[in-house]
Short mmCIF file of C-alpha atoms and ligand atoms in Angstrom, two decimals:
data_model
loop_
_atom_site.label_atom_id
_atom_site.label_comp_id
_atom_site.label_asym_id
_atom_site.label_seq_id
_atom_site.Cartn_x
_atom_site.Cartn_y
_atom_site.Cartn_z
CA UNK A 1 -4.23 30.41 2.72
CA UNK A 2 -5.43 27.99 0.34
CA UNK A 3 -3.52 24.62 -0.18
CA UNK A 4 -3.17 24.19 -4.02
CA UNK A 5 -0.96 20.73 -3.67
CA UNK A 6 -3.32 19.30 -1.00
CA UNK A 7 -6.05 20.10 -3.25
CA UNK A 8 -4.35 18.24 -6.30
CA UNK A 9 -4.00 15.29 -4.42
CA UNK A 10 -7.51 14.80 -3.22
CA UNK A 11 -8.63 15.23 -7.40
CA UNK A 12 -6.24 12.67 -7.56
CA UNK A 13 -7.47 10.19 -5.30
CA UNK A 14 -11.41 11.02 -6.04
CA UNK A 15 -10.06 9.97 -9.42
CA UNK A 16 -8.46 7.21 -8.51
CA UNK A 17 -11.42 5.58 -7.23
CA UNK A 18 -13.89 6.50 -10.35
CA UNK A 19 -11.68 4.99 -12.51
CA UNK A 20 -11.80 1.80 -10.34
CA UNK A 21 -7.82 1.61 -9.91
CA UNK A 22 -8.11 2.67 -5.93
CA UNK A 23 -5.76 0.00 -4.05
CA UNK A 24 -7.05 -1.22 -0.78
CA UNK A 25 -4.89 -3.44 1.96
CA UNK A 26 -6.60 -6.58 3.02
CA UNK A 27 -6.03 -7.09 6.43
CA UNK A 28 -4.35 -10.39 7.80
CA UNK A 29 -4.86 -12.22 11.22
CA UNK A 30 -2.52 -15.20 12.07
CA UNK A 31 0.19 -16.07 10.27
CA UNK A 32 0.63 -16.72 6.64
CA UNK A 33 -0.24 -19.75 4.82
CA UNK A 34 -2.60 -21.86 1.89
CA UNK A 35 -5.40 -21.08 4.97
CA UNK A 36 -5.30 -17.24 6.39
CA UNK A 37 -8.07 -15.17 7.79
CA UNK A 38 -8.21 -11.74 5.60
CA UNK A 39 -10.55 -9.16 6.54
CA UNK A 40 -12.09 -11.65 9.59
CA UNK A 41 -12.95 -14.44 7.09
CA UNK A 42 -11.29 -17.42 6.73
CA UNK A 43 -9.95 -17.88 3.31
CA UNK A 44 -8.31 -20.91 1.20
CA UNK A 45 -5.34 -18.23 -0.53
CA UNK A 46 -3.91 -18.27 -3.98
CA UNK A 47 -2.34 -14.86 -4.00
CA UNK A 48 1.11 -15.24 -2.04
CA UNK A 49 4.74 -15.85 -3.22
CA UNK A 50 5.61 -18.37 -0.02
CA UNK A 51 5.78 -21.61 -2.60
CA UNK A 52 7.18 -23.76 0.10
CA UNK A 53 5.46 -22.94 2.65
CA UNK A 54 8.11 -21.75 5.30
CA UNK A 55 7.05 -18.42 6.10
CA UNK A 56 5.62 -20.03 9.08
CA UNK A 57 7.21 -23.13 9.15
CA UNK A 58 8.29 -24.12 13.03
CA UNK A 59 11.77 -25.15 11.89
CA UNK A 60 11.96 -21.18 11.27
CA UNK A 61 10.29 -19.87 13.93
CA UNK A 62 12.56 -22.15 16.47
CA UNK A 63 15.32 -20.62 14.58
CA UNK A 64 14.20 -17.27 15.33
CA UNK A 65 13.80 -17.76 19.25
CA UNK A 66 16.96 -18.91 19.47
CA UNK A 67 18.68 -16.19 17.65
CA UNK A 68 16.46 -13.86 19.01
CA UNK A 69 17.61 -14.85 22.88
CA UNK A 70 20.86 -14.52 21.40
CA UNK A 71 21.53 -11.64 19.54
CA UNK A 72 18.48 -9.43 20.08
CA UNK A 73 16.33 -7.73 17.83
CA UNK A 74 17.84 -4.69 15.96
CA UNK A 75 21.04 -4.58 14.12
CA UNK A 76 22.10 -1.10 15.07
CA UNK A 77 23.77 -0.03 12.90
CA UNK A 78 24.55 -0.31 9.14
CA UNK A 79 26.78 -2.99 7.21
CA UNK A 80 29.92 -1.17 7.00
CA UNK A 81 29.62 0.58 10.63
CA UNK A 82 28.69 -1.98 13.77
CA UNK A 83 25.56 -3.79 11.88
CA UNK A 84 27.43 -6.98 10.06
CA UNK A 85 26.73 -9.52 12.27
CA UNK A 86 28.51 -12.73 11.97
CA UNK A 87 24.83 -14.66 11.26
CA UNK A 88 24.68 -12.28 7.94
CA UNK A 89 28.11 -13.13 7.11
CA UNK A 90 27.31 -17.12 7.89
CA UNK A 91 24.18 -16.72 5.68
CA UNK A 92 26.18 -14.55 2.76
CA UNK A 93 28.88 -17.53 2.21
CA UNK A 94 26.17 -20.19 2.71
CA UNK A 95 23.87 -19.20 -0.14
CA UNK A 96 26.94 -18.15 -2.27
CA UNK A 97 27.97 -22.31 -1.74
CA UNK A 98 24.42 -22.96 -2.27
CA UNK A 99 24.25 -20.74 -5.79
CA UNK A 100 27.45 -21.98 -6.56
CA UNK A 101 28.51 -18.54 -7.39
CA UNK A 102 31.80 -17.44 -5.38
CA UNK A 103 30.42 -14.82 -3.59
CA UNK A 104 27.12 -13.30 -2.04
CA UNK A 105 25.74 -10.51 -0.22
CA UNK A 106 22.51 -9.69 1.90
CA UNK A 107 20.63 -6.89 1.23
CA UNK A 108 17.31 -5.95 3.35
CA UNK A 109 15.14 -6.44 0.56
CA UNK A 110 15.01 -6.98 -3.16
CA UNK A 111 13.78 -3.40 -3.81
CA UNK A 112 16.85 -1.83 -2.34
CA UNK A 113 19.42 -4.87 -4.00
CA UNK A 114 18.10 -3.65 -7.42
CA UNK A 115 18.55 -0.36 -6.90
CA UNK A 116 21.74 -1.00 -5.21
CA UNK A 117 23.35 -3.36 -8.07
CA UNK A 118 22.12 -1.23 -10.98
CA UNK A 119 23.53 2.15 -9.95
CA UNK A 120 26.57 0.71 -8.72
CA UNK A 121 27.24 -1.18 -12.02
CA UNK A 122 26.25 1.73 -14.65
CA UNK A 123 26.29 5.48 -14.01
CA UNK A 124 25.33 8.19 -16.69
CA UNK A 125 28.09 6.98 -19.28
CA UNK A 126 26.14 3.44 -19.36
CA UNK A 127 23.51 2.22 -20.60
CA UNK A 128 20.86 -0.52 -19.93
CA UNK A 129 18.99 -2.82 -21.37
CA UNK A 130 15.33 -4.57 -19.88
CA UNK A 131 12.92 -6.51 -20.87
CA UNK A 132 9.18 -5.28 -21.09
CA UNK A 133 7.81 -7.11 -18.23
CA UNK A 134 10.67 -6.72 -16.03
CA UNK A 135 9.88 -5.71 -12.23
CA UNK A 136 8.71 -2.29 -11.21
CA UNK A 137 11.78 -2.44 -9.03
CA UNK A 138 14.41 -2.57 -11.88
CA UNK A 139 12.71 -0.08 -13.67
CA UNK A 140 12.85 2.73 -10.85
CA UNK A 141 16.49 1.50 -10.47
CA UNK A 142 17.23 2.07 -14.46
CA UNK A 143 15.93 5.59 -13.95
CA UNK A 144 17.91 6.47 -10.33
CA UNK A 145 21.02 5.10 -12.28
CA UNK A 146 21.42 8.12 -14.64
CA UNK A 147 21.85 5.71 -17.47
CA UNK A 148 20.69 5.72 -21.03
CA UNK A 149 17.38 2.91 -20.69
CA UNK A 150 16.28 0.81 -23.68
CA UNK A 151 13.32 -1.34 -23.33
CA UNK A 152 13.46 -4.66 -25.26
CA UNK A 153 9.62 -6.35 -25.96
CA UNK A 154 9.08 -9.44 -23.79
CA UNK A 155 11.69 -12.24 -24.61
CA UNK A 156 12.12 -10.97 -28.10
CA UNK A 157 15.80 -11.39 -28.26
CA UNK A 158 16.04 -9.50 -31.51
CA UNK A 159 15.32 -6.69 -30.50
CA UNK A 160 17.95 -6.78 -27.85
CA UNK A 161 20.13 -7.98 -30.00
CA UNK A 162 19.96 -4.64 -32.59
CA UNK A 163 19.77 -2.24 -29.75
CA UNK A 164 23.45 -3.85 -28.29
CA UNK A 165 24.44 -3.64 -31.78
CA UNK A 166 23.65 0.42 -31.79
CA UNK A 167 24.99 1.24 -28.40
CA UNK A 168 27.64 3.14 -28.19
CA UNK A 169 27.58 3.02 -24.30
CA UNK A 170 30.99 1.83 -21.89
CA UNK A 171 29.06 0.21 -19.59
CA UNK A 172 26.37 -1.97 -20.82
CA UNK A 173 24.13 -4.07 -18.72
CA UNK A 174 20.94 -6.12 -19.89
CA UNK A 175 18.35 -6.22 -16.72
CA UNK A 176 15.72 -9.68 -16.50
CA UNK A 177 13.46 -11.43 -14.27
CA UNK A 178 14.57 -14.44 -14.66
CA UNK A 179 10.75 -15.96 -13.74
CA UNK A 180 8.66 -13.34 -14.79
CA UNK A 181 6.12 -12.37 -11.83
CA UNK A 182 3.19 -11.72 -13.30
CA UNK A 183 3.73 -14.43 -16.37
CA UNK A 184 5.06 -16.76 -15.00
CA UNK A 185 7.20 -17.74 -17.70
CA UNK A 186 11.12 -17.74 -17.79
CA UNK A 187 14.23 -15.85 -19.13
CA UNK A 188 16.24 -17.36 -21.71
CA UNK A 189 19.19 -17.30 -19.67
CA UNK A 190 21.74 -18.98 -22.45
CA UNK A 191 20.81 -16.90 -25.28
CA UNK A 192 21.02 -14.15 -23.17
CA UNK A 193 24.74 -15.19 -21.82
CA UNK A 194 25.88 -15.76 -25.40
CA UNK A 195 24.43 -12.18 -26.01
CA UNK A 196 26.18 -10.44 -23.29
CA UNK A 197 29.21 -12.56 -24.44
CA UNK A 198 29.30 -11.23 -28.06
CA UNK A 199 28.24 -7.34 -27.07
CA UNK A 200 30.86 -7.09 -23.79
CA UNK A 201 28.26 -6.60 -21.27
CA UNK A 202 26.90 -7.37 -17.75
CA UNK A 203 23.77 -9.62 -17.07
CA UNK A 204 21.99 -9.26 -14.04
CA UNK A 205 19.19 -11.50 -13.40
CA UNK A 206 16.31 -11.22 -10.91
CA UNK A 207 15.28 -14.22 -9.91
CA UNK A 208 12.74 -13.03 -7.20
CA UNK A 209 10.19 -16.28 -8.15
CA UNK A 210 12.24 -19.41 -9.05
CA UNK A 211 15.02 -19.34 -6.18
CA UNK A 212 13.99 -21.75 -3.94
CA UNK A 213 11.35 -23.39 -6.76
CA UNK A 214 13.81 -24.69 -9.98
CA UNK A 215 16.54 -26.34 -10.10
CA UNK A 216 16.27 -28.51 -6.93
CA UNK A 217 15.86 -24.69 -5.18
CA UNK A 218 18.75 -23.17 -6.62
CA UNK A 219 16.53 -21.17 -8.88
CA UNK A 220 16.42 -20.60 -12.91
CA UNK A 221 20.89 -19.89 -13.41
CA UNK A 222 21.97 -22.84 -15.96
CA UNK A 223 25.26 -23.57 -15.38
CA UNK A 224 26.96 -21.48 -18.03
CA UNK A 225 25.69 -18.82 -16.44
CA UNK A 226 26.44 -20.31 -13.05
CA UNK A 227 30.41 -20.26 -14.46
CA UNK A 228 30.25 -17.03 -15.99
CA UNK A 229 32.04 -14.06 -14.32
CA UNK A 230 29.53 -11.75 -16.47
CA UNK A 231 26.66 -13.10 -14.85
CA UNK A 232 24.62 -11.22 -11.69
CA UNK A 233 22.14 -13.46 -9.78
CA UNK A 234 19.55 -11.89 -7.38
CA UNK A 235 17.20 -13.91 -5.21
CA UNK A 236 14.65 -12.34 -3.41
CA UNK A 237 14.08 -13.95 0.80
CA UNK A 238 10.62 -12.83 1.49
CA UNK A 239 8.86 -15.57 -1.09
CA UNK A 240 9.90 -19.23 -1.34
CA UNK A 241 12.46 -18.74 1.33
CA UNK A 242 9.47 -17.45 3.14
CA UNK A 243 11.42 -14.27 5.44
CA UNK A 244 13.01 -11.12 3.96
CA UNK A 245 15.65 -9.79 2.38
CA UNK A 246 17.11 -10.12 -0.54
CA UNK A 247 20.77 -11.99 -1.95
CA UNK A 248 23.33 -11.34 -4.65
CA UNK A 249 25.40 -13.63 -6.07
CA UNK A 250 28.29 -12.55 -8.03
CA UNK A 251 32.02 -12.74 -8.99
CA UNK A 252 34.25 -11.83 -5.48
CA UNK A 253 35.15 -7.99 -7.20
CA UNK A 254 31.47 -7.26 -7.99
CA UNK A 255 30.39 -8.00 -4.58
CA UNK A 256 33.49 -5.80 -2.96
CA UNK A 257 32.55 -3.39 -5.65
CA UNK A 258 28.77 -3.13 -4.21
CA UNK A 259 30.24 -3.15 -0.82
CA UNK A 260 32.40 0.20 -1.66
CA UNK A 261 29.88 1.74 -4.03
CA UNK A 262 26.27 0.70 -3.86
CA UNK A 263 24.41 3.37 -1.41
CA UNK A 264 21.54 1.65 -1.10
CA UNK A 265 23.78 -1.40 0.74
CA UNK A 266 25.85 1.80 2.35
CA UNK A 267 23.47 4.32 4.01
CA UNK A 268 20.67 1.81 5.41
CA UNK A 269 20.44 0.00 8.53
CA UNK A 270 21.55 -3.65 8.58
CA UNK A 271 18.80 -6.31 8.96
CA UNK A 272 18.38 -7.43 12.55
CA UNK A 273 20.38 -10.54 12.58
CA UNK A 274 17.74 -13.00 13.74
CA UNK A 275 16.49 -12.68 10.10
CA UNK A 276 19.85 -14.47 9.30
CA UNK A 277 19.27 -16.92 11.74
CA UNK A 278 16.31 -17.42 9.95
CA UNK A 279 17.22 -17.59 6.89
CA UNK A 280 20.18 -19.98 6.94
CA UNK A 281 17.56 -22.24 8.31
CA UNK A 282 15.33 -21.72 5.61
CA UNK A 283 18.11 -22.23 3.14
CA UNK A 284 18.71 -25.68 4.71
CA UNK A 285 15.17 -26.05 4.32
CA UNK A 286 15.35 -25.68 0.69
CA UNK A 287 18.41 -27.55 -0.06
CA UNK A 288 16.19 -30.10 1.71
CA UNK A 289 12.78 -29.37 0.30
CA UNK A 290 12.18 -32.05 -2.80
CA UNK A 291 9.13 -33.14 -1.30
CA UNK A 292 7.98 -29.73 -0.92
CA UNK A 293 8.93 -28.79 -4.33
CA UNK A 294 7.39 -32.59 -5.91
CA UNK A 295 4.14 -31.48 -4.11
CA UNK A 296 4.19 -27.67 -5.60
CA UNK A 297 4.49 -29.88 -8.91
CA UNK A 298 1.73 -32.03 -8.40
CA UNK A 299 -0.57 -28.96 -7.71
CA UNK A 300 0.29 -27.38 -10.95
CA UNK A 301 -0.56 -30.17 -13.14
CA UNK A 302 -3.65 -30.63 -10.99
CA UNK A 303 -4.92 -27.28 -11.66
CA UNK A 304 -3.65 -27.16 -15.44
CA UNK A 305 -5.40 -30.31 -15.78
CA UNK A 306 -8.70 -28.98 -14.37
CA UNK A 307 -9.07 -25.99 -15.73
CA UNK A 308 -7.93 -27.10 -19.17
CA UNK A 309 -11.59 -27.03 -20.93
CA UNK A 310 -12.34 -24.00 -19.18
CA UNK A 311 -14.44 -21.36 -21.63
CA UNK A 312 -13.56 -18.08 -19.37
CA UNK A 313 -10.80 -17.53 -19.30
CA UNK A 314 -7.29 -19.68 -20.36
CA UNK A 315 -3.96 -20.30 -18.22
CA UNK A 316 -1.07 -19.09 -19.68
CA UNK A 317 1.94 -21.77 -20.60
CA UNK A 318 3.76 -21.75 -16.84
CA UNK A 319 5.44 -24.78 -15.58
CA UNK A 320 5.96 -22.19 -12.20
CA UNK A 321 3.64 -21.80 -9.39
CA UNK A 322 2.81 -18.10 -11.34
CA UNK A 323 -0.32 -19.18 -13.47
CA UNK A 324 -2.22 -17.05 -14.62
CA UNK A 325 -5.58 -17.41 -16.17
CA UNK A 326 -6.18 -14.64 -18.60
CA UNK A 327 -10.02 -13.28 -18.92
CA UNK A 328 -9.66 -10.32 -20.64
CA UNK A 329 -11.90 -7.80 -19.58
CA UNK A 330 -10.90 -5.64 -16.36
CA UNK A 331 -14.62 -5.78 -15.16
CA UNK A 332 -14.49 -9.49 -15.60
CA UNK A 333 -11.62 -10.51 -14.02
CA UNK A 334 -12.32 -8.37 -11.05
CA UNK A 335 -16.09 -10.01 -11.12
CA UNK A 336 -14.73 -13.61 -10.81
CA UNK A 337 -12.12 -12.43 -8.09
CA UNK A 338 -15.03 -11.36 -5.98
CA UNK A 339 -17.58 -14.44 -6.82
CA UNK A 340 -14.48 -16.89 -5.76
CA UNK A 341 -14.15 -14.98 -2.67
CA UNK A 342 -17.38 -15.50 -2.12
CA UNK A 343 -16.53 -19.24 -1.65
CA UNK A 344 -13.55 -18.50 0.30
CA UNK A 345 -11.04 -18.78 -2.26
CA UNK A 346 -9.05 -15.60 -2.70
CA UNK A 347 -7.14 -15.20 -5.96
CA UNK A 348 -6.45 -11.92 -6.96
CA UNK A 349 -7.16 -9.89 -10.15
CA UNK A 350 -4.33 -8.39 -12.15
CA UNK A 351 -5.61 -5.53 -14.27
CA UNK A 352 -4.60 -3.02 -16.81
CA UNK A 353 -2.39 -1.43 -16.56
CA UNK A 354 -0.18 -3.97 -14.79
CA UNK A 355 -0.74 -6.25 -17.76
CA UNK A 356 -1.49 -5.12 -21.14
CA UNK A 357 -5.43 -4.27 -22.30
CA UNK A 358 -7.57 -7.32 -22.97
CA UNK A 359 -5.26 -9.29 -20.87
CA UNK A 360 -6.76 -9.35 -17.15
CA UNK A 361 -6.10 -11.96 -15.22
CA UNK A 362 -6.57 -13.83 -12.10
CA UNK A 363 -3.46 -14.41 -10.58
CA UNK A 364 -2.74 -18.17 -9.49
CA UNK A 365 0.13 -19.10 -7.47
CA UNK A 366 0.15 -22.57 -5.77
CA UNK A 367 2.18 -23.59 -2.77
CA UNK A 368 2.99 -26.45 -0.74
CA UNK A 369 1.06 -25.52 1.99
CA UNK A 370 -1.84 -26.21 -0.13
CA UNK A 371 -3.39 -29.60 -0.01
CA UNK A 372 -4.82 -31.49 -3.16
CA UNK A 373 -8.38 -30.82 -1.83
CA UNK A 374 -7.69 -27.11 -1.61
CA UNK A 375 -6.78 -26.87 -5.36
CA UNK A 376 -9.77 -28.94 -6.17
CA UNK A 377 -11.51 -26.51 -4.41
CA UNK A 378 -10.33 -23.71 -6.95
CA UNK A 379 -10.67 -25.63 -10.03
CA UNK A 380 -14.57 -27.14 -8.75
CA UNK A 381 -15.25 -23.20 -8.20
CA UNK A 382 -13.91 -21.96 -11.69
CA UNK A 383 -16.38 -24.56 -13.55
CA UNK A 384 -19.20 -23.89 -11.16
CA UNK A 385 -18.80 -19.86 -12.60
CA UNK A 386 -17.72 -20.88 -16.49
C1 PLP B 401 9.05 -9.18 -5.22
C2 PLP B 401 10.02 -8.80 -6.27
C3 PLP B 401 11.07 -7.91 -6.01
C4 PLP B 401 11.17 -7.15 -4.72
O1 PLP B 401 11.63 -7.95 -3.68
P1 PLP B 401 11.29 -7.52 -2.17
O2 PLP B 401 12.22 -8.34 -1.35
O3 PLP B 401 9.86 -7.87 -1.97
O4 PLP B 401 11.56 -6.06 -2.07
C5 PLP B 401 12.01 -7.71 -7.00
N1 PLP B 401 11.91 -8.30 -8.19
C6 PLP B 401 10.89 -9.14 -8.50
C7 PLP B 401 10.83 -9.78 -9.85
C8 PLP B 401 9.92 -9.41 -7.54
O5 PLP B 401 8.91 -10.22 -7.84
#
């Protein structure tokens, strides 16, 4: 009997790799830092989201042993069964404080809290509203929600503006990164409040790359939209606060509303708790990280600095530790990717069609783990190819 669908999907792959776009996993020894080994050789790293360097920070790990002794590994169970451990709830109020929002909950990652908010917040009667370059993660949530989905072009506020205008939707709610990954740039949050404000809709506002980062750690929210029972904040665990996971901070009856409604928060295992453990210590961390956060700084004016007469290729306006140096080309960017990695500096190429044609870039992002020398390194390396 022949296998028509296992057939399809081998065309699919073969074509997958002819056209270049095959993905492959790199494999990592060790733990995760500025210096990893990848693929057995040893590596100076541009290409993860752990800005402050705690995803192997020993304040963490001790942390984790302790808990770990404590409260073993799995949770057992989901939220609303046997699985909410006290150390969730600790961690839940303590980054609510933190946000200054007055309430929170944890969420295993920010995948599932996107899908979770979003389809808890507008069904098929709603509609919602997201910018071009938000997440992949939002987007798959838009479409699981049911509701009508309108696409705004990146930042342009106008747009937005007229398709509010039109909607004839009872639940509205207007979807952003708030730092946007691949970009780099930011949300603008107030313009967006006062729009939400004048149309009678929610905000919800992923803030995956600047919690931690801006704002002394408390990520991108301004403080109207800090005050402002409208306004949904989402801060991803697994990148600056270097574990996993995945808050939201809200007004106390959308967070009992997500706790009745949201599936993706009701029909999943909890997180084992040690991750709490974890990250409450990594939130104290980042309450207490300026040094951490001055020497992120210092790196990105180093390398705008450096690569500032560059003729390849030309970083995008980011004051985040997202900076991306557009080349153009597919081919080229991936070429430059490899010759860097040929002197042990791995920065990955973003390609079509992640980012739109004749924008291919290599994807910077800086953390404190990385010393002065080691961005020298990368900025020495991108003149030695210009
Ligand atoms: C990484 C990311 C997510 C997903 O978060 P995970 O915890 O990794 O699932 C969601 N939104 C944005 C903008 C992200 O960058």
């Amino acid at each position: 009997m022949s296998f028509a669908a296992l057939t399809r999907l081998r065309q699919g792959l073969a074509a997958l790799r002819t056209d270049h776009l095959e993905r492959r996993r790199l494999l990592l020894d060790g733990a995760q830092g500025a210096h990893v080994t990848i693929n057995g050789q040893h590596v100076i790293s541009f290409c993860s989201n752990d800005y402050l360097g705690l995803a192997a920070d020993p304040a963490l790990i001790r942390a984790a042993h302790a808990a770990l002794d404590q409260c073993g590994v799995g949770a057992g169970a989901a939220h609303l069964i046997t699985g909410h451990h006290r150390l969730h709830h600790d961690f839940e109020s303590a980054f609510a404080g933190f946000i200054g929002k007055p309430a929170a909950l944890l969420f295993s990652t920010g995948y599932m809290a996107n899908l979770a908010v979003i389809t808890a917040l507008v069904g098929r009667h709603g509609e919602l509203f997201a910018d071009r370059l938000d997440h992949a993660s939002l987007v798959d949530a838009a479409q699981l929600s049911g509701a009508r989905f309108s696409r705004y072009r990146h930042n342009d506020l106008a747009q937005l503006e007229s398709q509010l205008a039109d909607s004839t939707a009872q639940d509205r709610l207007i979807v952003s990164d708030l730092v946007f990954s691949m970009d780099g740039d930011l949300a603008p949050v107030d313009a967006l409040l006062d729009l939400v404000e004048r149309y009678d809709a929610w905000l919800y506002l992923d803030d995956a790359h600047g919690f931690g980062v801006l704002n002394q750690g408390r990520g991108g929210l301004t403080d109207a939209a800090r005050a402002s029972d409208r306004v949904i904040y989402l801060a991803t665990l697994g990148k600056a606060a270097g574990v996993s996971g995945a808050a939201v901070a809200a007004q106390p009856d959308v967070i009992e509303w997500l706790i009745q409604k949201a599936r993706p928060y009701i029909y999943t295992t909890a997180s084992p708790p040690f991750l709490a453990a974890c990250l409450l210590e990594s939130l104290r961390q980042i309450e207490a990280g300026a040094a951490r956060r001055a020497r992120l700084s210092a790196h990105v004016a180093q390398l705008r600095q450096g690569l500032a007469g560059l003729k390849r290729g030309v970083l995008m306006p980011s004051d985040t530790p997202i900076q991306p140096l557009v080349i153009g080309a597919n081919a080229d960017a991936v070429q430059l990717s490899k010759d860097l990695l040929q002197r042990g500096l791995m920065v990955p190429a973003i390609r079509t069609p992640t980012v739109p044609v004749g924008t291919a870039r290599l994807r910077i992002t800086l953390s404190a783990s990385h010393s002065a020398d080691d961005v020298a390194q990368l900025v020495e390396a991108l003149h030695a190819l210009d």
